[in-house]
Coordinates of C-alpha atoms in Angstrom, one line a residue:
M23 CA -14.2 5.9 16.1
E24 CA -14.4 9.6 14.1
L25 CA -15.5 12.0 16.6
F26 CA -19.8 12.2 17.5
E27 CA -20.0 9.2 15.2
T28 CA -22.7 6.6 15.9
R29 CA -22.6 3.0 15.5
T30 CA -24.8 0.6 15.7
D31 CA -23.2 -2.4 17.8
A32 CA -26.7 -5.0 17.8
T33 CA -30.5 -4.6 17.3
S34 CA -32.9 -7.1 18.5
G35 CA -36.1 -6.1 17.6
H36 CA -36.7 -2.7 17.7
A37 CA -34.4 -2.2 20.3
R38 CA -30.7 -1.0 19.8
A39 CA -27.4 -1.2 21.4
M40 CA -25.6 2.0 19.9
T41 CA -21.6 3.3 20.8
F42 CA -21.2 7.5 20.2
Q43 CA -18.2 9.0 20.1
T44 CA -17.6 12.0 22.7
A45 CA -14.7 14.1 23.2
R46 CA -13.7 12.7 26.3
G47 CA -14.8 9.4 25.3
E48 CA -16.9 6.2 24.2
V49 CA -20.7 5.8 25.4
H50 CA -22.7 3.0 25.1
T51 CA -26.6 2.5 25.3
P52 CA -29.2 1.7 26.1
M53 CA -27.5 4.3 28.8
F54 CA -29.3 5.6 31.6
M55 CA -28.3 9.8 33.1
P56 CA -27.9 10.4 36.3
V57 CA -29.3 14.2 37.3
G58 CA -26.9 17.0 38.7
T59 CA -28.9 19.9 38.0
R60 CA -26.7 22.6 39.5
A61 CA -23.6 20.6 38.8
S62 CA -24.6 17.9 41.8
V63 CA -26.3 14.9 41.7
K64 CA -27.8 14.9 44.7
G65 CA -26.3 13.1 47.9
I66 CA -24.0 11.5 45.4
L67 CA -20.0 12.3 45.1
P68 CA -18.9 12.6 41.5
E69 CA -16.4 10.1 41.8
T70 CA -18.8 7.6 43.5
L71 CA -20.8 8.4 40.1
T72 CA -18.4 6.4 38.4
Q73 CA -18.0 3.5 41.0
L74 CA -21.9 3.5 39.9
G75 CA -21.2 2.9 36.2
S76 CA -22.3 6.6 35.0
Q77 CA -21.1 7.4 32.0
V78 CA -23.0 10.6 31.5
V79 CA -24.0 12.9 33.4
L80 CA -26.5 15.9 32.5
A81 CA -26.6 19.6 34.1
N82 CA -29.1 22.6 33.8
T83 CA -28.1 25.0 31.4
Y84 CA -31.0 27.7 32.6
H85 CA -29.9 26.7 36.8
L86 CA -26.4 26.9 36.1
F87 CA -26.9 30.6 34.2
L88 CA -28.3 32.0 37.5
K89 CA -26.3 30.1 40.3
P90 CA -22.9 30.1 40.1
G91 CA -23.3 31.8 37.0
V92 CA -21.7 31.2 33.5
D93 CA -18.7 32.6 33.9
V94 CA -17.7 31.0 36.8
V95 CA -18.1 27.6 35.4
E96 CA -15.8 29.1 32.8
E97 CA -13.5 30.2 34.7
N98 CA -13.0 26.8 36.8
G99 CA -12.7 25.2 33.1
G100 CA -15.9 24.0 32.4
I101 CA -18.8 21.8 33.9
Q102 CA -16.4 18.5 34.1
K103 CA -13.5 20.5 36.3
F104 CA -16.2 22.6 38.3
M105 CA -17.5 19.1 39.7
N106 CA -14.3 16.8 39.3
Y107 CA -16.4 14.7 37.3
P108 CA -14.5 13.3 34.3
G109 CA -16.4 11.6 32.1
P110 CA -19.2 12.6 29.2
M111 CA -21.6 15.4 30.4
L112 CA -24.9 17.2 28.9
T113 CA -26.8 20.2 29.1
D114 CA -30.2 20.6 29.1
S115 CA -31.1 24.0 26.8
G116 CA -33.0 24.9 30.4
G117 CA -36.6 24.7 28.3
F118 CA -38.3 22.5 30.8
Q119 CA -37.1 24.5 33.4
I120 CA -38.1 28.4 32.1
F121 CA -41.6 27.1 30.7
S122 CA -42.5 25.1 33.9
L123 CA -43.0 29.0 35.0
A124 CA -45.6 29.6 32.3
D125 CA -47.1 32.8 34.6
T126 CA -43.7 34.8 33.7
V127 CA -43.0 33.9 31.1
K128 CA -43.1 35.7 27.7
L129 CA -43.2 33.6 24.1
S130 CA -41.8 35.2 21.1
D131 CA -40.4 34.2 17.5
D132 CA -37.3 35.9 18.7
G133 CA -36.5 34.0 21.9
V134 CA -38.0 33.7 25.2
T135 CA -38.3 36.6 28.2
F136 CA -38.0 35.2 32.1
A137 CA -37.4 36.0 35.4
S138 CA -35.2 34.8 37.9
I139 CA -36.8 32.3 40.3
Y140 CA -33.8 34.0 42.8
D141 CA -34.3 37.9 42.6
G142 CA -37.0 38.6 39.7
T143 CA -34.7 39.8 37.4
K144 CA -36.2 39.9 33.9
I145 CA -34.1 37.3 31.4
H146 CA -34.2 37.5 27.5
W147 CA -33.0 34.4 25.6
T148 CA -32.6 34.1 22.2
P149 CA -30.9 30.3 20.7
E150 CA -28.4 31.9 20.2
D151 CA -27.2 33.2 23.5
N152 CA -28.6 29.7 25.0
M153 CA -26.0 28.3 22.5
A154 CA -23.5 30.8 23.1
I155 CA -24.0 29.6 26.9
Q156 CA -24.1 25.8 26.8
E157 CA -21.1 26.6 24.6
R158 CA -19.2 27.7 27.2
I159 CA -20.7 25.7 30.4
G160 CA -18.7 23.1 27.7
A161 CA -20.9 19.6 28.1
D162 CA -20.1 17.3 25.5
I163 CA -23.8 17.4 24.3
A164 CA -25.7 20.6 24.0
M165 CA -29.6 20.4 24.0
Q166 CA -31.5 23.0 21.1
L167 CA -33.6 25.5 23.3
D168 CA -37.3 24.5 22.2
Q169 CA -41.0 25.4 24.1
C170 CA -42.2 22.0 25.9
P171 CA -45.9 22.4 26.5
P172 CA -47.6 21.1 29.2
Y173 CA -50.8 18.3 29.3
P174 CA -53.1 18.9 28.7
A175 CA -52.7 21.1 26.3
T176 CA -55.0 22.4 23.1
R177 CA -54.1 21.2 20.1
E178 CA -53.7 24.8 19.1
F179 CA -51.5 25.1 21.4
V180 CA -49.1 22.3 20.5
E181 CA -48.7 23.1 17.3
R182 CA -47.5 26.8 17.6
A183 CA -44.8 24.9 20.3
V184 CA -43.8 22.9 17.5
D185 CA -43.5 26.1 14.8
L186 CA -41.1 27.6 17.3
S187 CA -39.6 24.6 18.6
A188 CA -38.7 24.2 14.4
K189 CA -37.7 27.4 14.3
W190 CA -35.4 27.4 17.3
A191 CA -33.6 24.1 16.0
R192 CA -32.4 25.9 12.8
R193 CA -31.0 29.4 14.7
C194 CA -29.2 26.3 17.4
L195 CA -27.8 24.8 15.0
A196 CA -26.6 28.0 12.7
A197 CA -25.6 29.4 16.2
H198 CA -23.9 26.4 17.4
K199 CA -19.4 26.3 17.1
R200 CA -18.2 24.6 19.1
P201 CA -16.1 21.3 17.6
D202 CA -16.0 19.2 20.7
Q203 CA -19.3 19.7 21.5
A204 CA -22.2 17.8 20.4
L205 CA -25.9 19.4 19.5
F206 CA -28.9 17.0 19.5
G207 CA -32.4 18.9 18.7
I208 CA -35.5 17.6 20.1
V209 CA -38.8 16.7 18.7
Q210 CA -41.9 18.2 20.2
G211 CA -45.6 17.4 19.2
G212 CA -47.4 16.0 22.7
M213 CA -49.4 13.0 22.2
H214 CA -50.5 14.3 18.7
L215 CA -48.7 12.0 16.1
D216 CA -49.1 13.7 13.2
L217 CA -47.5 16.4 15.1
R218 CA -44.6 14.9 16.6
L219 CA -43.8 13.3 13.4
E220 CA -44.2 17.4 11.8
S221 CA -41.7 18.1 13.8
I222 CA -39.3 15.3 13.0
R223 CA -39.7 16.6 9.6
R224 CA -38.3 19.8 9.8
L225 CA -35.9 19.0 12.4
Q226 CA -34.4 16.4 9.7
E227 CA -34.7 19.0 7.1
T228 CA -32.8 21.5 9.3
S229 CA -30.3 18.6 9.6
E230 CA -29.8 18.0 6.2
E231 CA -29.6 21.7 5.2
S232 CA -26.7 22.1 7.1
L233 CA -25.3 19.0 6.5
V234 CA -25.2 20.4 2.5
A235 CA -23.8 23.9 3.6
G236 CA -20.9 21.5 5.1
G237 CA -22.2 21.2 8.3
R238 CA -22.8 18.5 10.8
G239 CA -26.3 18.7 11.2
F240 CA -27.8 17.5 14.4
D241 CA -25.8 14.8 16.4
G242 CA -29.2 12.9 17.8
F243 CA -31.9 14.1 18.6
G244 CA -34.1 14.4 22.2
I245 CA -37.1 13.1 22.3
G246 CA -39.4 16.3 24.8
G247 CA -42.6 16.7 26.0
Y248 CA -43.4 13.2 27.7
S249 CA -43.7 12.3 30.7
V250 CA -45.8 15.4 31.6
G251 CA -48.6 14.5 33.3
E252 CA -50.3 12.1 31.0
T253 CA -50.3 7.9 32.0
H254 CA -47.9 5.8 30.6
D255 CA -50.1 4.1 28.0
T256 CA -50.7 7.5 26.4
M257 CA -47.2 8.1 26.4
F258 CA -46.5 4.7 24.6
E259 CA -49.7 5.3 22.1
T260 CA -47.1 7.1 20.0
L261 CA -43.8 7.3 21.5
G262 CA -42.3 3.9 19.4
Q263 CA -43.5 5.5 16.2
V264 CA -41.8 8.4 16.7
A265 CA -38.7 7.1 18.1
R266 CA -38.4 4.8 14.8
A267 CA -39.4 7.3 12.4
L268 CA -35.8 9.6 13.3
P269 CA -32.8 8.3 11.2
Q270 CA -31.0 5.0 12.2
N271 CA -28.1 6.2 12.4
K272 CA -28.5 8.9 15.5
L273 CA -29.1 8.5 19.0
R274 CA -32.6 8.9 20.3
Y275 CA -33.0 10.6 24.0
L276 CA -36.0 10.2 25.7
M277 CA -36.0 13.2 28.6
G278 CA -37.3 13.5 31.7
V279 CA -38.1 9.5 32.2
G280 CA -36.6 7.1 34.7
N281 CA -39.1 4.5 35.7
P282 CA -37.8 1.2 34.9
T283 CA -40.6 0.0 33.5
T284 CA -40.8 2.5 31.4
L285 CA -37.1 1.9 30.6
V286 CA -37.5 -1.0 29.7
R287 CA -40.6 -0.7 27.4
A288 CA -38.8 2.5 25.5
I289 CA -35.8 0.3 24.4
H290 CA -38.2 -2.2 23.4
E291 CA -39.9 1.1 21.0
G292 CA -35.8 1.7 20.0
V293 CA -34.8 4.4 22.6
D294 CA -31.4 4.8 23.7
M295 CA -30.8 7.1 26.5
F296 CA -33.0 8.4 29.4
D297 CA -32.5 11.0 32.9
C298 CA -34.5 11.8 35.4
V299 CA -34.5 13.4 38.7
L300 CA -36.6 10.0 40.2
P301 CA -33.5 7.4 42.0
T302 CA -32.6 10.3 44.3
R303 CA -35.6 11.4 44.6
T304 CA -37.5 8.4 46.1
G305 CA -34.0 7.4 47.5
R306 CA -34.3 11.1 50.0
M307 CA -37.7 10.6 50.8
G308 CA -36.9 6.5 52.0
T309 CA -38.3 4.8 49.2
A310 CA -35.3 2.1 47.6
F311 CA -35.7 0.7 43.8
S312 CA -35.8 -3.4 43.5
H313 CA -36.3 -6.4 41.6
E314 CA -39.7 -7.0 44.3
G315 CA -40.9 -3.5 43.0
R316 CA -40.5 0.0 45.1
L317 CA -39.4 -0.7 49.2
N318 CA -40.9 2.3 51.1
M319 CA -37.9 1.5 54.3
R320 CA -40.1 3.4 56.8
N321 CA -42.0 -0.2 57.2
A322 CA -41.8 -2.0 60.5
R323 CA -41.5 -5.1 58.1
F324 CA -37.8 -4.5 57.8
T325 CA -37.1 -3.6 60.7
H326 CA -35.2 -7.2 61.2
D327 CA -34.4 -7.9 58.1
L328 CA -31.0 -9.0 57.6
G329 CA -30.7 -9.7 53.7
P330 CA -29.3 -7.1 52.0
L331 CA -31.7 -4.3 50.2
D332 CA -31.9 -5.8 46.5
P333 CA -30.8 -10.1 46.4
Y334 CA -30.2 -9.3 42.7
C335 CA -28.3 -6.1 43.3
D336 CA -24.2 -5.8 43.2
C337 CA -23.5 -2.6 44.0
P338 CA -21.7 -1.1 47.2
V339 CA -25.4 -0.8 48.8
C340 CA -26.3 -4.0 48.4
T341 CA -23.6 -6.1 49.5
Q342 CA -22.9 -3.6 52.3
Y343 CA -25.9 -2.9 54.4
T344 CA -29.0 -4.6 55.5
R345 CA -32.7 -3.9 55.2
S346 CA -32.6 -3.4 59.1
Y347 CA -29.5 -1.0 59.1
L348 CA -31.3 1.1 56.2
R349 CA -34.7 1.3 58.5
H350 CA -32.8 2.9 61.1
L351 CA -31.4 5.9 59.4
V352 CA -34.5 6.5 57.2
K353 CA -36.8 6.4 60.6
V354 CA -34.5 8.8 62.6
D355 CA -34.3 10.9 59.4
E356 CA -30.2 10.1 58.9
M357 CA -28.8 11.8 56.1
L358 CA -26.6 8.5 55.2
G359 CA -29.6 6.8 54.6
G360 CA -31.0 8.6 51.1
I361 CA -27.6 8.9 50.4
L362 CA -27.1 5.4 50.6
L363 CA -30.9 4.7 48.5
S364 CA -29.9 7.5 46.3
M365 CA -26.9 5.8 45.4
H366 CA -28.3 1.7 45.2
N367 CA -31.3 3.8 43.0
T368 CA -28.9 5.3 40.3
Y369 CA -26.8 1.9 40.3
F370 CA -30.4 0.2 39.6
L371 CA -31.5 1.9 36.4
I372 CA -27.8 2.3 34.7
D373 CA -27.8 -1.1 35.6
L374 CA -31.1 -2.1 34.5
A375 CA -29.7 -0.5 31.3
A376 CA -26.5 -2.3 31.0
K377 CA -28.5 -5.2 31.2
A378 CA -30.6 -4.2 28.6
R379 CA -28.1 -3.8 26.8
E380 CA -26.4 -7.5 27.1
A381 CA -29.3 -8.5 25.9
I382 CA -29.5 -6.7 22.9
L383 CA -26.0 -7.6 22.1
A384 CA -26.8 -11.5 22.6
D385 CA -30.4 -10.7 20.1
A386 CA -32.5 -11.9 23.5
Y387 CA -34.0 -8.6 24.2
E388 CA -37.5 -9.8 23.6
E389 CA -37.1 -12.6 26.2
F390 CA -35.6 -9.5 28.7
Y391 CA -38.4 -7.8 27.9
Q392 CA -41.3 -10.6 28.5
E393 CA -39.3 -11.3 31.9
W394 CA -39.7 -7.9 33.4
M395 CA -43.1 -7.7 32.5
A396 CA -44.1 -10.2 33.8
S397 CA -42.1 -9.6 37.2
P398 CA -43.0 -8.0 40.5
A399 CA -41.3 -4.9 39.2
C400 CA -43.5 -4.7 36.8
K401 CA -46.5 -3.4 38.8
D402 CA -44.8 -1.5 41.1
Y403 CA -43.7 1.5 38.6

């Protein structure tokens, strides 16, 4: 395959099994990406991520820019060498993190001004600055700088966010020069279907203009602005139509979503890629994903349970440790408890996406979907 080529391996209903060529090899979707915000997936060694089946790991431009600084990452040979992860990586632009600090952020067509969370230093980023930073960090996939509106927000606010994100997308694409790094545009529009379709129209227009001028256009598309406080049902009122309005030959990445049932439902609607801090965050809190639903490992019912954490899981945790032992670790606040549960939860989502791919390749995703939706696990997510 050519660099950044996207191949459709199979479809099953709206669900898709895709292959995308990065500079560090092929990745196969559907796919869940562990989040290593500061060049570390909390509680999991980089080499362990590979053992768990991770294909792509996400890092965050905003946080890496602040600490340790782009110079440090660059002098280490880029993000992969810095954290000793051999596979492909993706950097988010940091837009979501910046706009979560709404009280300290100033926006204009030119860019965004924000204060460092560490010392209050004022920082101004243009879309061009953001592209230069992501190119220096060196991930295989970069994301455009965008404005992610909160939920709820007025329609007027969301309209402005769509317009600004579209203008910045054009500038990001023009500024992005690194030939071994893909660039994804980002769809915004809140819960307004018409605004999301307008966002897609403008992204495609920008991409097509780039192609006419001899560029690559966008190599894929993120779907941002979901999972920001709305209910799952509210998200799914528009998500399917949004995903399927994107080009058939480009990856569709639902940003910030890692709930198992949401992942299964979104794949059913045509989404390819996911990321979320949920598996490690819940693991550190003593909660495990399972085919029974969420398991609170502090629960006394696990004290004498000599069975595996999830009998349907073949991760290193489920094949080597009992529920009894894991409960003990969590109850006495041993660090190892959170580490093992984070490993299991991360594997659970990676494996769920891989099994979804197998079902799509067999043209049996509808059966896979219905089985999950009827399972005890579905009601607990």
